[in-house]
Structures are given as C-alpha cells and as structure tokens.
CSV table of C-alpha atoms and ligand atoms in Angstrom, one decimal:
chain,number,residue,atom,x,y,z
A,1,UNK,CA,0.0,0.0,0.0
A,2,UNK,CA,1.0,3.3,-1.0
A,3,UNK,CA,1.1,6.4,1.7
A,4,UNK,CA,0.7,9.8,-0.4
A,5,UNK,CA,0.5,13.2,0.7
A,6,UNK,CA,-0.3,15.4,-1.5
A,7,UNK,CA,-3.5,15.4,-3.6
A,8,UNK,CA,-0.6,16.4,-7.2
A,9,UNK,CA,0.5,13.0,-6.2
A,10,UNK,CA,-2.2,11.6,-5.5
A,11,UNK,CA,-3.8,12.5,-8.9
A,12,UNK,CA,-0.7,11.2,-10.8
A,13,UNK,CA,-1.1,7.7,-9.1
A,14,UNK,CA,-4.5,7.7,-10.2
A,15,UNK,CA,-4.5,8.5,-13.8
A,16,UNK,CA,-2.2,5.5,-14.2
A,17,UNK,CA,-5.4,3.8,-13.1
A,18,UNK,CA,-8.3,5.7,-14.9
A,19,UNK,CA,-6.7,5.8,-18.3
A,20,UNK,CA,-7.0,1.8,-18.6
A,21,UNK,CA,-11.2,2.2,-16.7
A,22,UNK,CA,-10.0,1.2,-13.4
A,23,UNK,CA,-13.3,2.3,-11.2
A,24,UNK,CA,-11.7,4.3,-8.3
A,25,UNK,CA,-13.3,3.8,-4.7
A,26,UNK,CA,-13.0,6.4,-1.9
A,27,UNK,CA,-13.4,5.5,1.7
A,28,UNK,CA,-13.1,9.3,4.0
A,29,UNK,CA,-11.9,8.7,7.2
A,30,UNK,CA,-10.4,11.2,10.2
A,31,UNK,CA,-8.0,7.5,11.4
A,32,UNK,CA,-8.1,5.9,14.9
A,33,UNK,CA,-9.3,3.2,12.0
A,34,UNK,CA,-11.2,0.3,13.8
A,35,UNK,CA,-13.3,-2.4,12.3
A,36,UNK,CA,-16.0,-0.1,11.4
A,37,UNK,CA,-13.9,1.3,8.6
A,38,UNK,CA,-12.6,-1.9,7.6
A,39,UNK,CA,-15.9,-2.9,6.9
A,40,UNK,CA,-16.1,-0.1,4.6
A,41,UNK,CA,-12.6,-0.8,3.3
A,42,UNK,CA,-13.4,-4.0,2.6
A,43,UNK,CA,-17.0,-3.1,0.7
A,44,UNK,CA,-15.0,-0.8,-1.7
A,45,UNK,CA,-12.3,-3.2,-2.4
A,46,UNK,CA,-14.9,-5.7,-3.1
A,47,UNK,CA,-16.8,-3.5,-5.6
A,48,UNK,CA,-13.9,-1.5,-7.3
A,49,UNK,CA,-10.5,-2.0,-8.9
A,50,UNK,CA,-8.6,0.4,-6.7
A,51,UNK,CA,-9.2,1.6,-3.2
A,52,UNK,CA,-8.3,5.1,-1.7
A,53,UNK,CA,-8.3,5.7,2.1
A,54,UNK,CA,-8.3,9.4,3.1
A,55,UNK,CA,-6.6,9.6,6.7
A,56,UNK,CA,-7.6,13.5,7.4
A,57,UNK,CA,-8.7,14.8,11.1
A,58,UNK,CA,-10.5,17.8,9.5
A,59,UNK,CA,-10.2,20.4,11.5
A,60,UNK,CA,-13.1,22.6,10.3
A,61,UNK,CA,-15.7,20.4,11.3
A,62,UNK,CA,-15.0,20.3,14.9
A,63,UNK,CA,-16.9,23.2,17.0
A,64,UNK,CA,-14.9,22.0,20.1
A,65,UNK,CA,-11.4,22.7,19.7
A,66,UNK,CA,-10.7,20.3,23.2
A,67,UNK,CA,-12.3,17.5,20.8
A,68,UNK,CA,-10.2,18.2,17.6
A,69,UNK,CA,-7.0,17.8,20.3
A,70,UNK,CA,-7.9,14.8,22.0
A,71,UNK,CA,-9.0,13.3,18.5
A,72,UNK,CA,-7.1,9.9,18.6
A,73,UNK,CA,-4.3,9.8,15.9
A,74,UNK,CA,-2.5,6.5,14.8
A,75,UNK,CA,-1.1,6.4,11.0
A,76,UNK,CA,0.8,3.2,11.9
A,77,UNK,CA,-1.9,1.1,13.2
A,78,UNK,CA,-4.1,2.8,10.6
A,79,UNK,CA,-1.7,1.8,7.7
A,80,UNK,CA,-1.4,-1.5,9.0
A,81,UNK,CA,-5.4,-2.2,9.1
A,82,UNK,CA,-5.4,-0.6,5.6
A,83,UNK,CA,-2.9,-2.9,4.8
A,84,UNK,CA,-4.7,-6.1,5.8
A,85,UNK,CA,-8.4,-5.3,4.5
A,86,UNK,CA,-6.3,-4.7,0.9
A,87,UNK,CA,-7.0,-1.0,0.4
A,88,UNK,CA,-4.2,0.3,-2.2
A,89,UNK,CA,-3.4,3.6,-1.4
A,90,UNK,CA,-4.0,5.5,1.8
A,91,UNK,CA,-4.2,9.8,1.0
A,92,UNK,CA,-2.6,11.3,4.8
A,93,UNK,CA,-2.3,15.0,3.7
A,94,UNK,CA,-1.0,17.7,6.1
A,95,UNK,CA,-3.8,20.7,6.9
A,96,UNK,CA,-1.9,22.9,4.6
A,97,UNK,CA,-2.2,20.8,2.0
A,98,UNK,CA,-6.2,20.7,2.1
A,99,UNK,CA,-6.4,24.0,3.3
A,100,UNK,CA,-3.9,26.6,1.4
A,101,UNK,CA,-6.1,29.1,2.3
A,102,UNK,CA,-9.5,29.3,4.3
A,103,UNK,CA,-12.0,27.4,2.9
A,104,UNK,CA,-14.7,30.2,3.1
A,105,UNK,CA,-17.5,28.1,1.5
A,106,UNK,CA,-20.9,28.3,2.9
A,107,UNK,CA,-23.5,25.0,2.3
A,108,UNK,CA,-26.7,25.0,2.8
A,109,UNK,CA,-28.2,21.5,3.5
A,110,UNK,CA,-31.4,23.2,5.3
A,111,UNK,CA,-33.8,21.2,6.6
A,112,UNK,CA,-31.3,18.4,6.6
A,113,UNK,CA,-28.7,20.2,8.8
A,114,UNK,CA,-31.1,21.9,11.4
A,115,UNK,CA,-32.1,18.6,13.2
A,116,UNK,CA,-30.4,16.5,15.2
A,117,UNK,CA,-27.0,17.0,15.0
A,118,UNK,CA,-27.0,20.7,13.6
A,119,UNK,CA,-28.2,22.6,16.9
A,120,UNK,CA,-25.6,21.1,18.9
A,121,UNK,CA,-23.0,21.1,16.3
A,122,UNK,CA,-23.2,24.5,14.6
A,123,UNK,CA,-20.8,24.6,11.4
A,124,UNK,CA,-19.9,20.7,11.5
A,125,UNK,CA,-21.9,19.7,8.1
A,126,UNK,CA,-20.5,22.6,6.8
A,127,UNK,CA,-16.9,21.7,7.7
A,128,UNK,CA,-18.2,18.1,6.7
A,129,UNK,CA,-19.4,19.1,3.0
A,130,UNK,CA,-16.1,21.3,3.0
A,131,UNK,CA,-13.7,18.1,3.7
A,132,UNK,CA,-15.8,15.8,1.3
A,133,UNK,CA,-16.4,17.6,-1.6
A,134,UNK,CA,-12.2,18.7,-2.0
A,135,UNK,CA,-11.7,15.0,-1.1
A,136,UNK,CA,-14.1,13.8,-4.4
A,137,UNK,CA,-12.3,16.6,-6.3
A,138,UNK,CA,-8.8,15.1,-5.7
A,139,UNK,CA,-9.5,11.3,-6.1
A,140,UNK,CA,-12.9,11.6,-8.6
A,141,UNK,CA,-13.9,8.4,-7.3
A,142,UNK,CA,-16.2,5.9,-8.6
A,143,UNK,CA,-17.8,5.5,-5.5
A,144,UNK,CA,-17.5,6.8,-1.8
A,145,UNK,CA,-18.1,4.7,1.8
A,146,UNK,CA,-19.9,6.3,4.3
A,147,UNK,CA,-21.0,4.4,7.7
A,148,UNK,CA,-24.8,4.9,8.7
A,149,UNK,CA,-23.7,5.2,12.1
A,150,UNK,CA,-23.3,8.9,11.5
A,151,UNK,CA,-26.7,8.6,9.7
A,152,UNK,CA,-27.3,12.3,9.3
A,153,UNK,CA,-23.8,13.0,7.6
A,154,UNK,CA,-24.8,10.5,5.0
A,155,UNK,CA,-27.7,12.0,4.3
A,156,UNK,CA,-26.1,15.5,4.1
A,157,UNK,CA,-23.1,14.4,1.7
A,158,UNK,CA,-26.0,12.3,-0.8
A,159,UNK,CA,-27.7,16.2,-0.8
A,160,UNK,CA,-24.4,17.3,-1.1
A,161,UNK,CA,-23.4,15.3,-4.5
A,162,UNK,CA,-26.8,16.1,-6.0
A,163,UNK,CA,-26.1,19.8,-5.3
A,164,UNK,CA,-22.9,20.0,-6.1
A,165,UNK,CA,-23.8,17.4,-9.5
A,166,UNK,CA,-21.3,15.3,-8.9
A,167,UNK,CA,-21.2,12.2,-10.7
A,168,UNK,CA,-20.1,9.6,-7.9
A,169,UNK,CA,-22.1,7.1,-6.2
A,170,UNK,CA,-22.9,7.4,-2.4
A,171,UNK,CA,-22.5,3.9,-0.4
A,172,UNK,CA,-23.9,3.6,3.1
A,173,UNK,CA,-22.7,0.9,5.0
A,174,UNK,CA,-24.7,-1.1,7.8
A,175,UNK,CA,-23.2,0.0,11.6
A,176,UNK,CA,-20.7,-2.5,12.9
A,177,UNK,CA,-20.8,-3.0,16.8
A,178,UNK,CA,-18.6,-4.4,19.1
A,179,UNK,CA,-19.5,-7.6,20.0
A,180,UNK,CA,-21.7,-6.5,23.2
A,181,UNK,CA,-23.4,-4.3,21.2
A,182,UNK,CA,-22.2,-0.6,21.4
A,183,UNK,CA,-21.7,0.6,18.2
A,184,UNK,CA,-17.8,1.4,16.8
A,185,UNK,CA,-16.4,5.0,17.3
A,186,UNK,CA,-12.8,6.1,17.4
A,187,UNK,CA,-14.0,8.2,20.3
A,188,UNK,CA,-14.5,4.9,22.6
A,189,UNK,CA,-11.0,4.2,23.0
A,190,UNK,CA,-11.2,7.7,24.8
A,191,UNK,CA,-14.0,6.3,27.2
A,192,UNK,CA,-12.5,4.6,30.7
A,193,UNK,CA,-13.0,1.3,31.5
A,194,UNK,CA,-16.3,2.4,33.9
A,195,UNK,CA,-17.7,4.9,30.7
A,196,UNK,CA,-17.0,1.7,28.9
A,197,UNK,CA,-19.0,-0.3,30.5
A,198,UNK,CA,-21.9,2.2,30.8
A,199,UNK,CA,-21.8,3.1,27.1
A,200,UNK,CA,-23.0,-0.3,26.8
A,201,UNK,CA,-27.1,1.0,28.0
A,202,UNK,CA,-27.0,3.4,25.4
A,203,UNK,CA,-27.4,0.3,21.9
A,204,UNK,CA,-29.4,-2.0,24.6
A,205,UNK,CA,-31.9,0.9,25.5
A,206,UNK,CA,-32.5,1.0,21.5
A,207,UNK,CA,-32.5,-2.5,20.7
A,208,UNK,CA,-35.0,-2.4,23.8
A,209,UNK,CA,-36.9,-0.3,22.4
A,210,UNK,CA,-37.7,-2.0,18.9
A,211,UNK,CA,-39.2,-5.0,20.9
A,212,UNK,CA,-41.4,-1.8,23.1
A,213,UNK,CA,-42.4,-0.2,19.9
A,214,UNK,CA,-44.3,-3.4,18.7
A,215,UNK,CA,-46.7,-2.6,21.6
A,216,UNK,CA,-46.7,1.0,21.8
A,217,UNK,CA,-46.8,4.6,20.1
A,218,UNK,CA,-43.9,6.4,18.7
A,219,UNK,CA,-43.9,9.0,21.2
A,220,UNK,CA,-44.2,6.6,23.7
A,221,UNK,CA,-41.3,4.6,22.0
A,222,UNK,CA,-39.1,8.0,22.0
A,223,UNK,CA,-40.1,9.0,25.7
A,224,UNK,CA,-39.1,5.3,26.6
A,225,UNK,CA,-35.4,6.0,25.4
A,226,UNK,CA,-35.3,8.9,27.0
A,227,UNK,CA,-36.4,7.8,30.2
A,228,UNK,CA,-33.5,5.2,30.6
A,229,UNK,CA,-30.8,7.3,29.3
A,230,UNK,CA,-31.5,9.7,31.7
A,231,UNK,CA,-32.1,7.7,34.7
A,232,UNK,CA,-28.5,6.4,33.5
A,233,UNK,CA,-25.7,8.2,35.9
A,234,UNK,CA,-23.0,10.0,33.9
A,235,UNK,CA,-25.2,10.1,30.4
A,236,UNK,CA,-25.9,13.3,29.6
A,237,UNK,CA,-28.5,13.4,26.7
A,238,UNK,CA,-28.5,16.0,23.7
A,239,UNK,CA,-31.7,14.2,21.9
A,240,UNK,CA,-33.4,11.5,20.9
A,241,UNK,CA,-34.6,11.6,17.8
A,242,UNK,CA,-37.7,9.5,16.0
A,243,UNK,CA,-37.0,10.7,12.1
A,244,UNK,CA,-38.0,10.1,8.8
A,245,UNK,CA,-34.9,8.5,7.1
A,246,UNK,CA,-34.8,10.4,4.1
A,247,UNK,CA,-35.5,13.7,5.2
A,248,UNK,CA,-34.4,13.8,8.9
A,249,UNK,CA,-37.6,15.2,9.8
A,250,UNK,CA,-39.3,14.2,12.9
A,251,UNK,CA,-42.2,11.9,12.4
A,252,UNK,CA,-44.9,11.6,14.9
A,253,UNK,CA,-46.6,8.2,14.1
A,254,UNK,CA,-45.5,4.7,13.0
A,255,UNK,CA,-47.6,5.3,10.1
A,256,UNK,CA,-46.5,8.5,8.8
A,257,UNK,CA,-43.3,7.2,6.9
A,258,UNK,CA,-42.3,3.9,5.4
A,259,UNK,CA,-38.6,4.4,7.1
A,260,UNK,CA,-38.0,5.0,10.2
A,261,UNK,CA,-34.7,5.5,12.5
A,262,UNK,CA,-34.2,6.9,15.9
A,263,UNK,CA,-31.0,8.6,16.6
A,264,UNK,CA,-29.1,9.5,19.7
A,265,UNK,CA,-26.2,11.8,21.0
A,266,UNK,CA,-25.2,12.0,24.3
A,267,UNK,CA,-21.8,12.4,26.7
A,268,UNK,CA,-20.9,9.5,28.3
A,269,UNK,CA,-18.4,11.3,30.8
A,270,UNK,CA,-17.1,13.8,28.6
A,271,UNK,CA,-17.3,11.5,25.5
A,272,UNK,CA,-19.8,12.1,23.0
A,273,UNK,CA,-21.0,9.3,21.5
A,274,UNK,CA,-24.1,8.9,18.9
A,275,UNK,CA,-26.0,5.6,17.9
A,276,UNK,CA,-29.3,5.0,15.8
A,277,UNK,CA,-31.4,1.9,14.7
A,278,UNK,CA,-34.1,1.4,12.3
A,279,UNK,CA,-37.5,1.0,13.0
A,280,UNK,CA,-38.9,0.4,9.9
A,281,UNK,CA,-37.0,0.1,6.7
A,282,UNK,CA,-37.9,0.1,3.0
A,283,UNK,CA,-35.8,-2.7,1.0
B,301,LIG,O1,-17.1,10.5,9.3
B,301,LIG,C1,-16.0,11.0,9.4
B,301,LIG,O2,-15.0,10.3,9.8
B,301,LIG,C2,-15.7,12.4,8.9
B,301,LIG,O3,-16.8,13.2,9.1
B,301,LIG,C3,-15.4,12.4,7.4
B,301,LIG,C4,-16.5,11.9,6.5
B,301,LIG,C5,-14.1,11.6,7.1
B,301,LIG,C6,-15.1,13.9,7.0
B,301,LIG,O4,-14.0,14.4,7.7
C-alpha cells in the first residue's frame, strides 16, 4: 500500500489507473481506523479495482477545539489495518495541503442540517461538505463509503453530490458494533473502563426499544429511550430523535413514513458518542 500526501501526487497515481477504466473507490476517514472502517474498506475493495483511504482529522468540522485535540491519531496502526483489509493507497495530507487558504465556503443543506446534529453542532456539516467535496475533487472516485452510524452526515453528503452534481455514487454501510453491542467509534478508546461499560445501555436501550415499539406509540417509544438514558448516571443526553430516514424530519406516528430511524447523541463522561437503529425500513 502506497502512503501519499499530497492530492498532485495523488492525482498522478490515479490516472495511471483511470486511463486503462480502473473504477476508483473512496473510503473518508479522520483514522483511529477500527473495524467499522474496515468494513467499509473491505466493501470498496470488493466493488472497485482500486481503493483510496483518506486519513484526514478535519479540522473545520469540529466546534470543540478540546475534541479536535484529543481526537485519537494513529497512521501506523491505521496503515497496517489498511494494509490487511487490501486498500491500495492510503491519501494522509497535512492541513496545509487541504487547506492553502481558508475554505470560506458556505453550504446549505437546510432542513437536513437543522435537526439532530445541527443545533448542537453548529458549522460541523459545513466543515463536513467542505472536507468531502475537496476530497471527491482530488481522487474523482467511482464511489465513496460512508458508515450509517453517523446517519445524518450521510444523508447531508448524498444532498451534497446532487447539489454539487457530482457524478459519484454514495454507499452507506450497515453499523458495525462491538460484540456486546455498542456501536464502533474512534471516540470509545477515549472512554475509561467504567464509561466503557456504561456506554454499553446506550445500543441496549434502542435494541429495547424496537421489541417496546411493537406494543406502543412512537412518542411513547421516544419518551421510553429517553427515560432510561436519563435515569443512567454519567449520560448526559442531547436528543433522541424519532425521524424520517430520508429527510431527517421528525415523524410523529409509526404510520407516517415507510422508514423510520431513531438517533441519539449524548456524553458519556465527557465523550460524545451517537447511535441509531431502524424502525422500519424500506428494501
Ligand atoms: O465520518 C468521518 O469520519 C468524517 O466526518 C469524514 C466523512 C471523514 C469527513 O472528515
């Protein structure tokens, strides 16, 4: 596997591979690689000829520079997952290098990016869609990996492409958990072993509550998440979200919508951590 650094490079390693229709698959990360990206690693490898890692903790998407510092960084280990799951070429620019100048760029993804995430997070999709769209511009991918744990970034960068008329196709990826159940994050090695352990309510309340919502209403559904993060000491609850899947909009019956996913952020200690699960999904 290659290690490049900057995108002139870059481009001149991929030509070799365009000029003979090699498809050309992207897979964004920020690193602290675990086996959620593999999964996504091993999706693109599996559905193009070459496979591009990005390794990039973007700085203008964090809102809380304390989070941008303690943002775990590991090329090594990275390289040598990348290596294994057979990705070819792993992109690990400086700053300078994506950012010559300020990127001065204003998106609008409204009402995608005033839900959920957007209040709490002001200028992250915008910082996201900043990041991502240079990143499709360098490698022109085929196709680009995105996990569904961070479900509303996925929806933002598919608005993103269509606005933007980018010719690329968008691939969400199913969430991968550890094996009792809390969903993968580079942020959980930052957890301590007690956090650890207490992250652990935050997928069983929501795998809970699929077996509740059988039986009950959706806003009794939502009000029973709520309820046992918040009698949960240390959890600190931004929201709880019942949305439509497309449009991120809150929906207010079972009925109303043929896809349904709830999604949560909360701190766990001082760690932020967000999760979702479908209700109701259309195949
Ligand atoms: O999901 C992430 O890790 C980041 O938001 C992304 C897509 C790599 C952009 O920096």
């Amino acid at each position: 596997m290659k290690v490049i650094r900057t995108i002139v490079e870059l481009r001149d390693a991929l030509d070799v591979y365009r000029k003979d229709g090699k498809k050309i698959g992207l897979v964004p990360t920020m690193g602290a690689l675990h086996a959620g990206h593999a999964s996504l690693v091993e999706r693109s490898v599996a559905q193009n000829d070459i496979t591009v890692v990005s390794i990039f903790v973007n700085p203008t998407q964090f809102n809380d520079k304390n989070d941008l510092m303690n943002y775990p960084r590991n090329l090594d280990a990275d390289c040598a997952l990348l290596e294994g799951v057979g990705a070819q070429i792993a992109f690990a620019p400086e700053v300078a290098e994506m950012y010559p100048e300020p990127d001065t760029r204003v998106f609008s993804f409204a009402p995608l990016d005033e839900v959920m995430e957007g209040p709490f997070r002001p200028g992250h999709f915008n910082g996201v869609a900043q990041i991502v769209s240079k990143l499709f511009y360098a490698v022109e991918p085929h196709r680009a990996y995105f996990g569904e744990k961070d479900f509303q970034q996925l929806a933002i960068i598919r608005e993103m492409v269509r606005q933007l008329g980018l010719r690329l196709e968008i691939v969400g990826c199913p969430i991968v958990r550890e094996a009792d159940g809390l969903a993968m994050s580079s942020r959980n090695m930052l957890l301590t072993p007690e956090e650890r352990t207490r992250a652990l309510k935050i997928s069983r309340t929501l795998f809970a509550s699929l077996e509740y919502a059988k039986e009950n209403t959706l806003q009794q559904t939502k009000a029973f998440v709520e309820e046992a993060i918040n009698a949960t000491e240390g959890f600190k609850l931004e929201y709880y979200q019942i949305v439509d899947g497309r449009t991120l909009q809150p929906v207010e019956q079972w009925d109303d919508s043929d896809y349904i996913v709830g999604c949560i952020a909360l701190f766990c200690g001082k760690i932020r951590l967000i999760d979702n699960i479908k209700y109701k999904e259309v195949k």
